Every structure is written in C-alpha cells, then in structure tokens.
XYZ file of C-alpha atoms in Angstrom:
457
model
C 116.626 120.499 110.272
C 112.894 120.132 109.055
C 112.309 118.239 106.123
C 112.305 121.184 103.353
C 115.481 122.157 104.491
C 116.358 118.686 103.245
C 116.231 119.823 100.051
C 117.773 123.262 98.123
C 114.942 125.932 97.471
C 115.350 125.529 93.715
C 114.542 122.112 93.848
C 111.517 122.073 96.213
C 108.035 122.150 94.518
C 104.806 123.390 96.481
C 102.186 120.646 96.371
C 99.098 120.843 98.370
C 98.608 116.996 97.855
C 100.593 114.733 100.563
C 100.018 111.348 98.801
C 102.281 110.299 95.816
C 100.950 107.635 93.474
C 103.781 105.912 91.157
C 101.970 104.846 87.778
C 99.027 104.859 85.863
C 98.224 101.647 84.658
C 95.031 99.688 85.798
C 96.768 98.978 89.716
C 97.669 103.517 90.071
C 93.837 104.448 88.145
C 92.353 102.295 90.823
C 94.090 103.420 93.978
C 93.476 107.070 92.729
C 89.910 106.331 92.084
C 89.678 105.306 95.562
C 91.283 107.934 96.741
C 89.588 110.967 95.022
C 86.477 108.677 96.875
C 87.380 109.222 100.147
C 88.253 113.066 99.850
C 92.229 112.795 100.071
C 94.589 115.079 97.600
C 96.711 113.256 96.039
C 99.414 113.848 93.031
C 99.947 110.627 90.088
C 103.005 110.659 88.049
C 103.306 108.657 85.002
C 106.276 108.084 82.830
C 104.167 107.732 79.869
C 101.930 110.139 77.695
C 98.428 108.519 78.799
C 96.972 105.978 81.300
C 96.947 102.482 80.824
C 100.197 100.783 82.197
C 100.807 97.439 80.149
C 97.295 97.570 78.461
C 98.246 100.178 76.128
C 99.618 98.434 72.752
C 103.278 100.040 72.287
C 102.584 102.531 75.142
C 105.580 104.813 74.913
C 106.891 104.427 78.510
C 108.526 102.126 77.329
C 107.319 99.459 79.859
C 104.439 97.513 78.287
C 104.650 93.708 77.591
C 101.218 93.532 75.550
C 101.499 92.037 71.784
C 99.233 92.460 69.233
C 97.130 89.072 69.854
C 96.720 89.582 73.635
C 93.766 88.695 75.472
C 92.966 88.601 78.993
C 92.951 85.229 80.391
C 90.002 86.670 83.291
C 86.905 86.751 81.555
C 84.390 89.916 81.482
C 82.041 89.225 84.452
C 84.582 88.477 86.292
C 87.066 91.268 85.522
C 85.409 94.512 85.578
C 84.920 97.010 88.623
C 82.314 96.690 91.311
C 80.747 99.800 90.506
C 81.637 99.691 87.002
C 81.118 96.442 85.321
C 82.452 95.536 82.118
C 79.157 95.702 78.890
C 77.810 92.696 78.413
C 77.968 93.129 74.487
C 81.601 92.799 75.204
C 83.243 89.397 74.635
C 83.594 86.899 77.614
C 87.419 87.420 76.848
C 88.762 91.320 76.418
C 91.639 92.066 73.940
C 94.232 94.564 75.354
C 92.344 97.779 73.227
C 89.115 96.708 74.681
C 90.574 96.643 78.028
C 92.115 99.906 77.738
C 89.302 101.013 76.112
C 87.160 100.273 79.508
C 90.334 101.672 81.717
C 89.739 104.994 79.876
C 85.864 105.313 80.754
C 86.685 103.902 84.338
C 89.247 107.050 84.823
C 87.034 109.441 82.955
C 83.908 108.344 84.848
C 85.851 108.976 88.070
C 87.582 111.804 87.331
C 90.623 110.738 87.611
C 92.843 112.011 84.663
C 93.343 115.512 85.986
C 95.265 114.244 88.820
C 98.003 112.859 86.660
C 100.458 114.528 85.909
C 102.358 112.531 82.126
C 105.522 112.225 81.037
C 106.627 112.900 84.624
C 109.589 109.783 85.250
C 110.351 109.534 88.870
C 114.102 109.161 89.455
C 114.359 108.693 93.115
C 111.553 107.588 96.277
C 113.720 108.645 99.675
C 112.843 108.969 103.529
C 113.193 112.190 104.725
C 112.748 111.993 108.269
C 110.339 109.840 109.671
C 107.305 109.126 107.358
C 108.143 111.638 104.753
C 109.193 111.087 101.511
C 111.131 112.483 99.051
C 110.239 112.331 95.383
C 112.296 113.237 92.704
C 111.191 113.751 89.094
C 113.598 113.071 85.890
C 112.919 116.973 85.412
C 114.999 117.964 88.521
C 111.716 118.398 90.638
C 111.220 117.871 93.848
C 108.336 117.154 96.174
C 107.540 115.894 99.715
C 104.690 113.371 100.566
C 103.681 111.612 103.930
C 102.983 108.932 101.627
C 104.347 107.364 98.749
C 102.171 104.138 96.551
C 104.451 102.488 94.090
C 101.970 100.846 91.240
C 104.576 100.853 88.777
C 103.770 97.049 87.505
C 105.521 93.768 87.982
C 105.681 92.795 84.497
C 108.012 94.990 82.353
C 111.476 94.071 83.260
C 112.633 90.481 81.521
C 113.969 87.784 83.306
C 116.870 86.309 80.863
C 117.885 82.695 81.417
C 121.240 81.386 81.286
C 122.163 78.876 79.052
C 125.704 77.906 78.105
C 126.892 78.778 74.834
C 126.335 81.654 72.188
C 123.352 81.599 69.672
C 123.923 83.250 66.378
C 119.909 84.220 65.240
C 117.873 86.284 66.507
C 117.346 86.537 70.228
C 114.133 88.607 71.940
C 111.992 88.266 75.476
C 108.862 88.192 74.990
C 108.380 91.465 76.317
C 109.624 92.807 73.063
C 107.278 90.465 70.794
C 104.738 92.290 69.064
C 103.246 90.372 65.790
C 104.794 87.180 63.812
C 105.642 89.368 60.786
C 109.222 89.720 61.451
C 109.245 85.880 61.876
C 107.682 84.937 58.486
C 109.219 81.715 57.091
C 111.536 80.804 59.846
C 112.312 78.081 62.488
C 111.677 79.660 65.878
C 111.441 77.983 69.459
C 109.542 79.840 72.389
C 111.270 79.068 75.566
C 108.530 78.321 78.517
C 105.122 77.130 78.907
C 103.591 80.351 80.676
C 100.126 81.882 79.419
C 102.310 84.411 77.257
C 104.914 81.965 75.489
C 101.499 79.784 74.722
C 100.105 82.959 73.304
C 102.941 83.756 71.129
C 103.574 80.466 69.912
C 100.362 80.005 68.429
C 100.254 83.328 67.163
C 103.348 82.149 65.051
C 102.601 79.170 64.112
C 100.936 80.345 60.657
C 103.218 82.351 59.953
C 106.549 80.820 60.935
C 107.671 77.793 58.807
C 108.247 75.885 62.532
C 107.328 76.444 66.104
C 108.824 74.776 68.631
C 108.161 75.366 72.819
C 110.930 74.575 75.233
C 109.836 73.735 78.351
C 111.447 73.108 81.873
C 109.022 71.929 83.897
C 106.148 71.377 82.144
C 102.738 72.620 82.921
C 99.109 72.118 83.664
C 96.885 73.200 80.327
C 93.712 74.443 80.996
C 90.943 75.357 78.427
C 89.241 78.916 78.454
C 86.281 77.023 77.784
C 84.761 74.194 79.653
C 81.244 72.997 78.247
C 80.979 76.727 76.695
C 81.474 78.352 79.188
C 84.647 79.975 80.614
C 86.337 78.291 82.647
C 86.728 80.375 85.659
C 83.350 80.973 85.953
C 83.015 77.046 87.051
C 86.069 77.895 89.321
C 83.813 80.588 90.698
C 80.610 78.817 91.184
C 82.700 76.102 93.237
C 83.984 78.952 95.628
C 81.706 81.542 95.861
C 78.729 79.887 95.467
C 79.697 76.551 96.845
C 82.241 78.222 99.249
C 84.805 75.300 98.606
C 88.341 76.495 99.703
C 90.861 77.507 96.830
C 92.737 74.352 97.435
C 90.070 71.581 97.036
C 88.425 74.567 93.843
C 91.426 73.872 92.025
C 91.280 70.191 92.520
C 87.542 69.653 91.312
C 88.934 72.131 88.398
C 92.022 69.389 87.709
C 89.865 66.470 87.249
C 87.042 68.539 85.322
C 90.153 69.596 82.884
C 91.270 66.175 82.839
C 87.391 65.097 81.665
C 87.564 67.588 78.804
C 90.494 67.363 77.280
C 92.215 64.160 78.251
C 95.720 63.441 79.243
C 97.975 65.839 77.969
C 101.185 63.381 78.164
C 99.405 62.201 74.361
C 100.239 65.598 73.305
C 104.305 65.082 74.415
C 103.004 67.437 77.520
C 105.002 65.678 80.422
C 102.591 65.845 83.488
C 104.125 68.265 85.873
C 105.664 67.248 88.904
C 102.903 69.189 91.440
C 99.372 69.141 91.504
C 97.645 71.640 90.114
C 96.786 73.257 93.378
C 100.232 73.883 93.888
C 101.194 75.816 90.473
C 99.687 77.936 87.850
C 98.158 76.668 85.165
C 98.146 77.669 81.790
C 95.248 78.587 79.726
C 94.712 78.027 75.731
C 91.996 76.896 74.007
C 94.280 76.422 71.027
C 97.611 74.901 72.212
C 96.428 71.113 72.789
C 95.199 71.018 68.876
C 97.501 72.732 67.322
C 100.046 70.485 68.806
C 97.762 67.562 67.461
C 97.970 69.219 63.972
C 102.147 69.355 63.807
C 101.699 72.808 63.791
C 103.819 73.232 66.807
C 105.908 70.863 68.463
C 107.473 69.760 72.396
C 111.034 70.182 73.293
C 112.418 69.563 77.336
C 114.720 72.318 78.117
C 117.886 73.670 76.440
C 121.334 72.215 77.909
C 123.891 74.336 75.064
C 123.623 76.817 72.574
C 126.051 76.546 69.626
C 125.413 78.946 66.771
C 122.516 77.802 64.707
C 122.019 74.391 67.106
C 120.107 73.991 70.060
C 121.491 71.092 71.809
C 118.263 69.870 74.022
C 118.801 67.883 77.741
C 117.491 64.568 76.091
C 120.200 64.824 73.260
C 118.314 65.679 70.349
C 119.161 69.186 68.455
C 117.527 71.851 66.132
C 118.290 74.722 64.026
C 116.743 77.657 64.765
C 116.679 81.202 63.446
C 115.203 82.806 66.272
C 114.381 82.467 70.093
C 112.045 84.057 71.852
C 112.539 83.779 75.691
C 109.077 83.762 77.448
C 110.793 83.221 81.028
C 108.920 85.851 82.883
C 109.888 89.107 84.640
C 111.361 90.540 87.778
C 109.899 92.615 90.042
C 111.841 96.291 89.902
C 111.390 99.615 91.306
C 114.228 101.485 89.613
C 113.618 104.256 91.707
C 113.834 102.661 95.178
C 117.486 102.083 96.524
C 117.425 97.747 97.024
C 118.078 98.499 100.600
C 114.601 99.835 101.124
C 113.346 97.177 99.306
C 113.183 94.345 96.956
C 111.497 91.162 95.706
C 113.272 87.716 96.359
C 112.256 84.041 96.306
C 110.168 84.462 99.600
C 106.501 86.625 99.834
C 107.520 90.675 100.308
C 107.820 92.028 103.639
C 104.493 93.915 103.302
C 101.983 93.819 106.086
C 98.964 92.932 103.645
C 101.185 92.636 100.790
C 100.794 96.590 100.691
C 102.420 98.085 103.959
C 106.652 98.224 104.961
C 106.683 97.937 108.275
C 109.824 99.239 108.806
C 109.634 102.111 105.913
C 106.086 104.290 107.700
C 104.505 106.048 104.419
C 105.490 103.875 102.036
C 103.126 101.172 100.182
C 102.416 98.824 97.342
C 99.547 98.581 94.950
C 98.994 95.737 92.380
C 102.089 93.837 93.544
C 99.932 90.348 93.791
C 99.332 87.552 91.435
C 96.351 86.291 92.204
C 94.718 82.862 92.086
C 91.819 84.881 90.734
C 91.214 87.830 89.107
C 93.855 90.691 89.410
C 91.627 93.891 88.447
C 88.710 93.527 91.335
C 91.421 92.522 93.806
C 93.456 95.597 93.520
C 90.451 97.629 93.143
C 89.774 96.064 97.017
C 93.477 97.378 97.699
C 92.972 100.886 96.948
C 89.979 101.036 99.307
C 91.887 99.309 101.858
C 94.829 102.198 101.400
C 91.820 104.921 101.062
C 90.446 103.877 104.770
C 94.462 103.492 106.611
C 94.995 106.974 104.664
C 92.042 108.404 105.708
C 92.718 108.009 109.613
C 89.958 105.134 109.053
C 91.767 102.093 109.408
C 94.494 101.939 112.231
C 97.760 99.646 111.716
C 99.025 97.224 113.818
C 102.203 97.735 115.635
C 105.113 96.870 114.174
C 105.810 93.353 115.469
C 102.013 92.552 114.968
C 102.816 92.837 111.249
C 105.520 91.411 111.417
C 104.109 87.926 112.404
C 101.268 88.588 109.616
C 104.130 88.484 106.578
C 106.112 85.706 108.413
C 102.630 83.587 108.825
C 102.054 84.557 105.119
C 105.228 82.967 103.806
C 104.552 80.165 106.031
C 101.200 79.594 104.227
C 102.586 80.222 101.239
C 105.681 77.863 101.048
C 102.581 75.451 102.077
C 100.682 75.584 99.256
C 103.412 76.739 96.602
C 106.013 75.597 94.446
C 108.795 77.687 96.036
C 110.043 79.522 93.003
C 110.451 83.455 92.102
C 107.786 82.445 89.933
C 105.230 82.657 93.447
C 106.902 84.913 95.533
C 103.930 87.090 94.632
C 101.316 84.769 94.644
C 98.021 85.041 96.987
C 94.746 83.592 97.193
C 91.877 85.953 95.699
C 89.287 84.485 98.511
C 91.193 84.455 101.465
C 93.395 87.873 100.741
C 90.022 89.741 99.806
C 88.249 88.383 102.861
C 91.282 89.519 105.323
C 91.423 93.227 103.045
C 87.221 93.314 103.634
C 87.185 92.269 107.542
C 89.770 95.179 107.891
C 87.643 98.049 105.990
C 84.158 97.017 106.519
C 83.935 98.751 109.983
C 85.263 101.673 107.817
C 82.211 102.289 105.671
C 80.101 103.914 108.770
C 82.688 106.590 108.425
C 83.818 107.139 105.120
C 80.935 106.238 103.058
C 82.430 107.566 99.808
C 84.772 104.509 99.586
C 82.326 102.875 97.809
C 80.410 99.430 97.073
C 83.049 96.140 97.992
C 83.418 93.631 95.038
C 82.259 90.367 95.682
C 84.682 87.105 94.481
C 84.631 85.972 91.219
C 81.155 84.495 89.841
C-alpha cells in the first residue's frame, strides 16, 4: 500500500511542498528563511494568529513565557542575523516588542509570511513508510511530507516542583507571570535563581510589600555590564578575537565578575558548588543591590508547605501570600508519540542536535541552549538543514551518527552539571564550527544559502 492509501481520501490534502515546518517563532522564521534561500517548497504551520513564538507578549497560542519587563539577556550586536543585523539606535539590550518588532522585518524582508499557514495546531507527526511523514492538523487535515522540522520551542511547558505539603495562597509558574499588579501589597517568594525568577523578583519588589527568592543551589551572578560595556561582548573578545576555548572564556569571565562586584556570599548568595564553567550563570544588573537595599531577601530551599507557612531546610519559616515557581520548563512535543522521541537527563539522540537517526525525515530546530547567543546559532541550523535538504550535504550512516551523539554526551557530562537543566546545553564556538565545516563545501553549489554568521563579538 503506497503512502496515500495510508490515509482516507477525505482526509488527504494536496500540497506541492514536501517539507513541514512546526512553529513560527524566531527558531521556524529562520529555518524557513533558509529554506525559501535555497529554492525548496516548503509548508509552516503555526498554532497561533502571527509569528513570533515566545517573543510575542500574550501571543494567543497559548505558549509564550514572556512578561511584561522582559529583556533579552544577548545583547544587540551580538543577537541579530548575519545578513540582517539588529539598528544600532536600538538598545544594547532588546525588550521582547523590540525583538518581535525586528522578527517581523526579518520575515517580511525574506518573504517569509506567505508560507505560513496560522491558526493551523498540529495534532499528530507519524511515519508513514520509510521517510514520510504524516501530519495531521487540529482541523481534520491531512498532509504528507518527506520531511518534518519541529521548532515548536523548549520553553512553554512548566516544570512544577514537589514539595511536601499544601499551600493555601496563590500558586503560579512563572510562565504565567505577566506584571506585579496582581501582587500589590503582598508577601511573595520566587522559587529559583534562574535569569527569569531574577527578573520577576525585581520586577516585584516595588510593588510587593516583600520579596523573597528560594534557592536550591545557588548560583553564579553576573552583571550585564562590566566597565560599561555588556558583558558578553568581553566574553566575545576573549573567544573570537583571542580564540580562548569556552572553558578557560568563562574562567577569565569568573574572576573579572568577581573584580566587579565582589563576593556575593556578603549578599547571603551561597557560592555554588561548581565553577562557573560548569553551570549557567545568571545575569542582573539589579539583583546584587537590591538585595543590599532589603528590598529583597535570601531563603535556601523549601522542605514543607503548611497553609500560609513556608517551613525552609535551615528551620526558619515565612508567611507568604503567593509563590511563584520559576523552576524552568520541559521539553514537549505534544504531537510526537514519546516513543519517537523525547528529552531526558542525557543530550537528545540527534546527530547534530538536529537529525534522528533512527526516525529518516524527521529533525529539530532551536532545540539548543547555548553558551552563547541562541538567535545566530539557529540561524546557522537552518542553513545546515537547507544544504542536507537540498541534496547538498550528505549524512553519515547511521552508526557514524551514532558515535557523534554518544561522543556528545560524553563531552557534555564533562563539562556539565548533569541535570535536566543541561541536557540541552552546547557550546556556541565549537557547535557552530562543526555546523560551518559541514556546509561550507556547500556554498559552491547552493549559493543562495547565504552569508555564515561569525561568533559572538
């Protein structure tokens, strides 16, 4: 049986386009724009009414984590497209509008918007065959693809934590925070020490009577300013320009932090137990101060919840009228059956953090965090997927890329606190590098995939 047989007549959609992109956010506008580069038909769905992904403030897919105050921690000359850099009357740090605002002219510059098709859900990704896939649509439609790129975002679906006990205030994940106004006058605790629980604690700390952050592990505070200028433009000038690996970068960066601001045990910051090569680190310009000011105060982590009390492990307790849980997300593709696959505690098994090996036709954009910028790296991505879809770029067999994820998680249990936390994590320099080596050869014969960003500057 051939693979529209698969399917009932009435259910089977004509499209001349055998590529399927999941999402338009900044990870599915890039791969498209890549794409539409190199001459290849494609079809984007989007669940929402417009692009943007997370960027766009109450988007109404539904899935967007931004709050009103958001920033990007990346600043401008280092976040914007290689052949569409970011105004320099722009701040060095973008809000989320001015973001989207730059997403929008990247698509319309491109061309991309008439190849997404909104408010078009996608229930269901399945194999038909070998290297055909199945899409279905929330509306009953149905279409076949040779190839299938999820860009559906990593950040959107809250991890809860567990803690014994019931709470009787208000509980919310941070993914639901939008302003401090519904917070006015009360005694609220942010649970973590991520860039996003920083963020929202010192967004409500002049408006909430208290603010207290809850924190596990601790974490390594870095300014977005270092001697005026942000800070990961010295990170870049130590790697690009210097060409200092990522590992000994981020420890010239640790002891340059450590010059500027001091030790931030003073502030009731516990040191964290790794170096700061070996975890994230969280930016704010504002956290260390306000902390000096009594504006917000340092709690270790919750052991019980019991009603209005939040018992604490050292033995001290609070009263609280509200929590808000900044412990991250998990990485979920509602449409994909788990079996197919799925994000643990370990790297994915993706042959350049893009390819299944064992599923032919289906790939991953976006699904990184980066020590580096995000934006250029996926932009690098989509020209990588461009060339293999192309008939540029050849892959290895399967056991070849195979031994490329297992020497990936072998690199990266190296260098990583092994957590969820960094089961996406990679290295901007060294993951570009292996994506450009790949594709370079490329550009004799597709010349429309365009100019190659450099690293960060």
């Amino acid at each position: 049986m051939d693979d529209a047989a698969a399917l009932r007549p009435a259910e089977l959609t004509t499209s001349t386009a055998e590529i399927c992109i999941i999402g338009a956010g900044s990870s599915g506008v890039t791969v498209a724009k890549a794409l539409k580069q190199a001459g290849l038909s494609f079809d984007c769905f989007e669940k929402g009414s417009d692009i943007g992904g997370m960027w766009r403030y109450q988007n109404d897919n539904g899935l967007s984590s931004a709050y009103e105050s958001l920033h990007i921690d990346t600043s401008r000359d280092n976040l914007g497209y290689s052949d569409f850099p970011i105004p320099g009357h722009l701040p060095d740090f973008l809000s989320h509008r001015q973001f989207l605002n730059h997403l929008e002219a990247y698509a319309d510059h491109f061309g991309v918007r008439p190849h997404v098709t909104f408010n078009a859900a996608v229930n269901a990704v399945e194999p038909v065959g070998v290297g055909r896939w199945r899409v279905r649509l929330e509306n009953g439609e149905s279409r076949l693809y040779r190839a299938v790129i999820i860009a559906n975002g990593h950040l959107w679906d809250p991890r809860w934590p567990a803690f014994p006990g019931r709470f009787s205030g208000e509980q919310v994940h941070s993914h639901h925070y939008r302003t401090a106004a519904p917070f006015e006058g009360q005694d609220v605790l942010v649970v973590g020490l991520g860039n996003s629980a920083v963020d929202i604690a010192v967004d409500l700390c002049r408006r909430a009577r208290s603010v207290t952050i809850s924190t596990r592990r601790s974490a390594w505070i870095m300014p977005k300013y270092l001697m005026g200028v942000p800070v990961d433009r010295w990170s870049g000038f130590l790697s690009r320009r210097l060409r200092l690996p990522t590992r000994l970068t981020r420890m010239i960066m640790a002891r340059l932090v450590r010059l500027g601001l001091g030790d931030q045990r003073r502030f009731g910051l516990r040191r964290p137990e790794h170096p700061m090569w070996r975890e994230h680190a969280t930016l704010s310009q504002e956290l260390l101060p306000y902390i000096g000011h009594g504006w917000i105060r340092i709690c270790p982590d919750i052991s019980r919840l019991d009603g209005d009390t939040v018992h604490y492990v050292d033995g001290t307790t609070q009263q609280l009228d509200s929590i808000i849980y900044a412990t991250g997300y998990r990485s979920s593709f509602p449409f994909l059956d788990p079996s197919l696959f799925q994000v643990g505690t370990e790297a994915p098994a993706l042959y350049r953090r893009m390819v299944s090996p064992t599923h032919p036709g289906l790939y991953f954009a976006g699904l990184v965090q980066p020590i580096g910028p995000t934006i250029p790296l996926v932009e690098v991505q989509g020209q990588w997927l461009a060339a293999l879809l192309s008939g540029c770029l050849a892959l290895p067999d399967a056991t070849s890329m195979q031994a490329e994820i297992e020497d990936h998680r072998a690199r990266q249990r190296a260098t990583y606190v092994h957590s969820a936390r960094y089961a996406l994590e990679v290295d901007y320099a060294s993951y570009v590098r292996q994506m450009r080596k790949d594709i370079l050869p490329t550009y004799s014969k597709v010349s429309r995939l365009g100019k190659l960003p450099a690293g960060p500057t």
